[in-house]
Coordinates of C-alpha atoms in Angstrom, one line a residue:
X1 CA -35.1 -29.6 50.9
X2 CA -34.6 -26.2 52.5
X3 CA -35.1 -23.1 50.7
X4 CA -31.1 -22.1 50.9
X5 CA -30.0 -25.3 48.9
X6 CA -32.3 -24.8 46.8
X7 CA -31.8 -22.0 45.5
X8 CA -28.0 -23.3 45.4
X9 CA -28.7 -25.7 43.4
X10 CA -30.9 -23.4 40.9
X11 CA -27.8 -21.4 40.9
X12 CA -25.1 -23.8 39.8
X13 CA -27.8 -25.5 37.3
X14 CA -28.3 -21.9 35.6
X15 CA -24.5 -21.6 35.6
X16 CA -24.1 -24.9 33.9
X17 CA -27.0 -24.8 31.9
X18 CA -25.7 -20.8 30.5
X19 CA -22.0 -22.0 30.1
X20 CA -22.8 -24.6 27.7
X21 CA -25.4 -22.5 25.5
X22 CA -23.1 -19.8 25.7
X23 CA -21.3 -18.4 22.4
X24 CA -18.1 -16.6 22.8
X25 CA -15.3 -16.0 20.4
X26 CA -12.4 -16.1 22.5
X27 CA -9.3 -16.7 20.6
X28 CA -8.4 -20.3 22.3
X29 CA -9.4 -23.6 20.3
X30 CA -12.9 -24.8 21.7
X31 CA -12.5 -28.8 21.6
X32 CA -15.3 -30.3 22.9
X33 CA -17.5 -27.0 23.5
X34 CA -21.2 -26.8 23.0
X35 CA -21.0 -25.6 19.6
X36 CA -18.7 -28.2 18.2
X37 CA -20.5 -31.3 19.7
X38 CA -24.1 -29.6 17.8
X39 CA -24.9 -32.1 15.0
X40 CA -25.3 -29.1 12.6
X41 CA -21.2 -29.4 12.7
X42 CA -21.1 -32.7 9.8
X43 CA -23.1 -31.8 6.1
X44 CA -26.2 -31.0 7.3
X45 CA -24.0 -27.6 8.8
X46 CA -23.0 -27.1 5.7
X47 CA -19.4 -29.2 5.3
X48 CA -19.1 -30.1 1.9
X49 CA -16.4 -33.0 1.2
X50 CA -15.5 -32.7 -2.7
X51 CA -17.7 -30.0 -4.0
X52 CA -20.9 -30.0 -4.9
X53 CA -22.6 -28.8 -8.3
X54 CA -24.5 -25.9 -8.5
X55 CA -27.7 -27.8 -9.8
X56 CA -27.5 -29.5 -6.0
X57 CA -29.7 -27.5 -4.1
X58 CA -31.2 -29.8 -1.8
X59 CA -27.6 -29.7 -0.1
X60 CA -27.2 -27.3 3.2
X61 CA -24.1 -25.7 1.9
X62 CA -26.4 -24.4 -1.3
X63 CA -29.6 -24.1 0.1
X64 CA -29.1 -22.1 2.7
X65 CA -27.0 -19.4 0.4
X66 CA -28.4 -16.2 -0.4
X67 CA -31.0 -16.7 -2.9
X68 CA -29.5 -13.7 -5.0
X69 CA -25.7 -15.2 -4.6
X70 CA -26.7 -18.6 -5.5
X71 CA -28.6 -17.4 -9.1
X72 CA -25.4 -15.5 -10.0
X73 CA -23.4 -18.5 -9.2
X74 CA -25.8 -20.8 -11.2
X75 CA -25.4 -18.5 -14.3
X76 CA -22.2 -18.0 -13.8
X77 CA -21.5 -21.6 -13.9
X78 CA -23.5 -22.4 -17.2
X79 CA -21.5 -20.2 -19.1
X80 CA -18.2 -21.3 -17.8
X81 CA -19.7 -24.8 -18.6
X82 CA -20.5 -23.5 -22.1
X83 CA -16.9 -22.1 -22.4
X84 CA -15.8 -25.4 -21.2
X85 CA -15.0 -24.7 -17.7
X86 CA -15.6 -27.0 -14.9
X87 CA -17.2 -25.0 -12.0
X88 CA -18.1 -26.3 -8.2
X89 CA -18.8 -25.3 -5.0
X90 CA -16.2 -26.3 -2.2
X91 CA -18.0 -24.5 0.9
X92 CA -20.9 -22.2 1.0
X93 CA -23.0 -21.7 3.8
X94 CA -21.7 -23.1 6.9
X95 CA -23.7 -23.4 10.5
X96 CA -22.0 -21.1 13.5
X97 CA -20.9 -24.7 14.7
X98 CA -19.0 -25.9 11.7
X99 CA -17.6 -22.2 11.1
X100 CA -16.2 -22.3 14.9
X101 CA -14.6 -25.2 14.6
X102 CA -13.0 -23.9 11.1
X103 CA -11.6 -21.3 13.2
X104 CA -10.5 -23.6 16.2
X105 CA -8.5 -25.3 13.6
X106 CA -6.9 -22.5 11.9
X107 CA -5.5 -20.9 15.6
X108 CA -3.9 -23.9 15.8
X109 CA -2.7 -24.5 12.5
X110 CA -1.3 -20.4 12.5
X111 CA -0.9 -20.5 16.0
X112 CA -2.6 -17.1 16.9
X113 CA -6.5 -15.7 16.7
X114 CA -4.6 -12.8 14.9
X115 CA -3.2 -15.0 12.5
X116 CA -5.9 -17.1 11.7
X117 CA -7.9 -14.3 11.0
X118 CA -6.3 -13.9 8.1
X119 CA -8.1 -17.1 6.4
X120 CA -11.2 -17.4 8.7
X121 CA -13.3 -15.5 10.5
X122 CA -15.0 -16.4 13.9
X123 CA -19.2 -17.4 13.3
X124 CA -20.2 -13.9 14.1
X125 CA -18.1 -12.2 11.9
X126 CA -18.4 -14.6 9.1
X127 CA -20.5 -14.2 5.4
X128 CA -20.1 -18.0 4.9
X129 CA -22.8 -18.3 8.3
X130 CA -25.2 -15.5 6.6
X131 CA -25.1 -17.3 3.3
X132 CA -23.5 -14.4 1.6
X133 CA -20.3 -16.0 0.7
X134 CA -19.2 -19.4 -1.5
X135 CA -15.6 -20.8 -2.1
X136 CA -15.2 -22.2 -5.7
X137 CA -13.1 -24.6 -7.7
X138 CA -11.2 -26.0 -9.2
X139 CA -8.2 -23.4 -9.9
X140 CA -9.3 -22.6 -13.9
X141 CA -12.9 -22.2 -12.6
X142 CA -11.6 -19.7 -9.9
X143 CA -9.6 -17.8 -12.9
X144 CA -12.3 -17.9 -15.3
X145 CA -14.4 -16.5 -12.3
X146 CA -12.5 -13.4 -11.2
X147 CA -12.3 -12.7 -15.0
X148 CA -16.1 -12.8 -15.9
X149 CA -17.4 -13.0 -12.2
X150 CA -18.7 -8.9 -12.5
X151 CA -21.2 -9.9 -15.1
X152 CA -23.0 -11.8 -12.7
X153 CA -22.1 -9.7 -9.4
X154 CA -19.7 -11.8 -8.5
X155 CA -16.2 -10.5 -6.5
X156 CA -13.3 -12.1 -5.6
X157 CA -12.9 -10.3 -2.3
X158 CA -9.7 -11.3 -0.8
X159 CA -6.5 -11.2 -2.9
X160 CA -5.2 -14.6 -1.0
X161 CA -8.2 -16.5 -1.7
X162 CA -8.7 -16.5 -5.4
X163 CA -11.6 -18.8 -4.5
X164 CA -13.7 -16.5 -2.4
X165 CA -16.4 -15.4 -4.3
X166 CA -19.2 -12.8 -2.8
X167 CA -22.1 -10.8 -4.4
X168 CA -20.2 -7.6 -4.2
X169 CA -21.7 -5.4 -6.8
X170 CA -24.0 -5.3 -9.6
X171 CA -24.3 -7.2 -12.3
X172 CA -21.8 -5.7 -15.3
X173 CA -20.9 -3.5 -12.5
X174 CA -17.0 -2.6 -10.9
X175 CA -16.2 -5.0 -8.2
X176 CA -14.9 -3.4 -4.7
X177 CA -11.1 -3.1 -4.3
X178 CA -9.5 -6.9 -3.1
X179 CA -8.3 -6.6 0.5
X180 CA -5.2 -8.5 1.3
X181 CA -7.0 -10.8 3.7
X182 CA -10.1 -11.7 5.6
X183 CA -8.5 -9.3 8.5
X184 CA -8.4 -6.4 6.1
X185 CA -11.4 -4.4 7.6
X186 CA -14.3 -6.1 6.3
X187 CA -16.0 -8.6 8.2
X188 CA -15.9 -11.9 6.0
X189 CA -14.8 -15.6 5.5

């Protein structure tokens, strides 16, 4: 083969080979990228399909959390258990791939990037991909959290997410002022 369609074809194989490895958080759904088609996108990326206990570690969604968020959350949740209260985790850590397509999803459903900021972040701004962030429920243990979450650390972040749950301060100490949404100047969700 001569050397000129050679090094043709070397180019458009490094094209194609860079476009599908290639992360990018444009505002327009990605059906069907690279990320979305990685098979870290099902449970093992962290999806979590009814909640999982706390005591569950061997799960993705829980292992992979910060090992300082997830021993707040685990004392947090025997004492609401002691006082009655119910207490599970409905997302936690969540691969790049998984969080993407959360995101995909939500332009659609709000209709804009912009919008869908609001409830979810892209994978590179997100805490959920560091491990640094956990959604809780149901509702009462939610309430019972944002009421007694600061004795563990524990802050409710966002004020339209009552179940968004991060290690924001100290334990006993003054959680950080609630910002309307995810899009409120702090990279998160």
């Amino acid at each position: 083969m001569p050397i000129h369609r050679r090094i043709i074809c070397l180019a458009a194989l490094g094209a194609l080979t860079l476009g599908a490895c290639s992360f990018t958080d444009a505002a327009e759904p990605k059906r069907g990228n690279y990320l979305a088609t990685q098979p870290d996108s099902g449970p093992g990326g962290g999806e979590i399909e009814d909640g999982v206990s706390l005591e569950d570690k061997h799960v993705p969604a829980l292992a992979r959390l910060d090992p300082a968020l997830l021993k707040a959350l685990q004392a947090a949740a025997a004492d609401a258990q002691a006082s009655g209260v119910d207490m599970h985790v409905t997302s936690g850590w969540r691969s790049a791939a998984y969080q993407q397509r959360l995101f995909d999803e939500a332009v659609v459903k709000y209709g804009s990037a912009s919008e869908a900021a609001k409830w979810v972040h892209s994978p590179s701004r997100s805490k959920h991909v560091s491990g640094q962030a956990v959604d809780i429920g149901p509702t009462n243990a939610d309430d019972w959290l944002i009421r007694q979450g600061n004795d563990y650390g524990l802050c409710q972040t966002y004020a339209n997410e009552m179940w968004h749950f991060e290690l924001a301060t100290t334990p006993r100490g003054q959680c950080p002022p609630q910002l309307n949404n995810a899009s409120d100047g702090r990279a998160e969700r």
